[in-house]
């Protein structure tokens, strides 16, 4: 049997899965056939046990028996999707067992925002993911997928966009979904330096990112500390930019010192710091900080990814996909699963709204992890996901959903009833051991419990999935 496994941290969406299957098929000369739209079905057997896999239905690829999705997490920077082709589920990857039989076909980073929408810094931060992935899987094709509804291909990109995209191309990252008519690989180190140093400088008082080439070293100025006088490493956009430049210099053949200057990092911070993304990448690329000894810093380069076993999103993603499987009258109108991309709030007319961080009174807007809507019963469920060990925190948080209800749900769904719930994941609980406000509990062994007051339409959907499996 030959299966395709898609591993992701996200709640994968059918249109994104379709694009991934198209990319895989094009890359490996396979024929893809999609019938009636992609469906992502939880694998729940007749004994009501979820095996932590989701079946991809209505898609056929020659030579592939099953297409399966699983939830994974990275130990540090992690691309959005790993695609494996093999008979059984991939083994968790570490640098010591990368040849353990896993057959990784693609590493894919996906975005729905253009460089302009992400203020041009997004391309740098995405690149740090490829640096880390390339350390573990240097020979696997790497894809930057732009899943943009309205591409701005005809608009002249900014210097930052050109510089970042050219670096991706120089690192042999394949770009899909974005016109490349303005972009090309850097041909030499000198060309890269000339382009970067010719870009517009930041406002006075900021440290510009400039590159200076000497006989035995290349120095790159750029502040890593945030705030400027903190002495720490916390400036994420600059971490991404300095990482991207350094990796590209290595790709162009520079094997001597790369030294980060004007960084603002203090030795005391380095001496006491735990492993972090920058230290990992500094170890991979052999970077130095001017005036700072980072030789004793801790890096965590033993494992790239692992199957998710602890996050509350294991329960909320399952509940989400149960709620929308084969049910045109039920849909998720908002999602913010732990560690996943934050979704839009969908109004009754289908308009997608980006919810604000503050309510109308300037107070932090408390948002659930999932909002399910059933049109037949005119019910809306606000669901906060928690690990079973943090249930009490969830019970407190659902008391603060007044603003989301008053300002958005009641405005766009005035005739719907609203109930607030917690969904939990973790501790193996049996019998009637769940709290009255817990709608759904998923045990680590794959069994689950439903509240006796769970709406009948939700329990019916679970039974339909069991029958189909």
mmCIF file of C-alpha atoms in Angstrom, residues 391 395 398 420-422 432-440 450-454:
data_model
loop_
_atom_site.group_PDB
_atom_site.id
_atom_site.type_symbol
_atom_site.label_atom_id
_atom_site.label_comp_id
_atom_site.label_asym_id
_atom_site.label_seq_id
_atom_site.Cartn_x
_atom_site.Cartn_y
_atom_site.Cartn_z
ATOM 1 C CA UNK A 391 -10.202 23.493 32.543
ATOM 2 C CA UNK A 395 -14.389 28.187 32.667
ATOM 3 C CA UNK A 398 -15.995 31.892 28.755
ATOM 4 C CA UNK A 420 -20.853 28.951 25.811
ATOM 5 C CA UNK A 421 -18.794 25.812 26.224
ATOM 6 C CA UNK A 422 -15.321 24.461 26.924
ATOM 7 C CA UNK A 432 -19.861 10.843 33.530
ATOM 8 C CA UNK A 433 -16.643 12.525 34.547
ATOM 9 C CA UNK A 434 -16.885 15.732 32.532
ATOM 10 C CA UNK A 435 -17.859 19.147 33.839
ATOM 11 C CA UNK A 436 -21.385 20.421 32.981
ATOM 12 C CA UNK A 437 -19.839 23.188 30.838
ATOM 13 C CA UNK A 438 -17.575 20.828 28.880
ATOM 14 C CA UNK A 439 -19.220 20.162 25.543
ATOM 15 C CA UNK A 440 -16.669 17.646 24.298
ATOM 16 C CA UNK A 450 -20.012 14.300 24.944
ATOM 17 C CA UNK A 451 -22.024 16.356 27.381
ATOM 18 C CA UNK A 452 -25.554 14.998 27.896
ATOM 19 C CA UNK A 453 -26.771 18.429 26.739
ATOM 20 C CA UNK A 454 -24.758 18.351 23.520
#
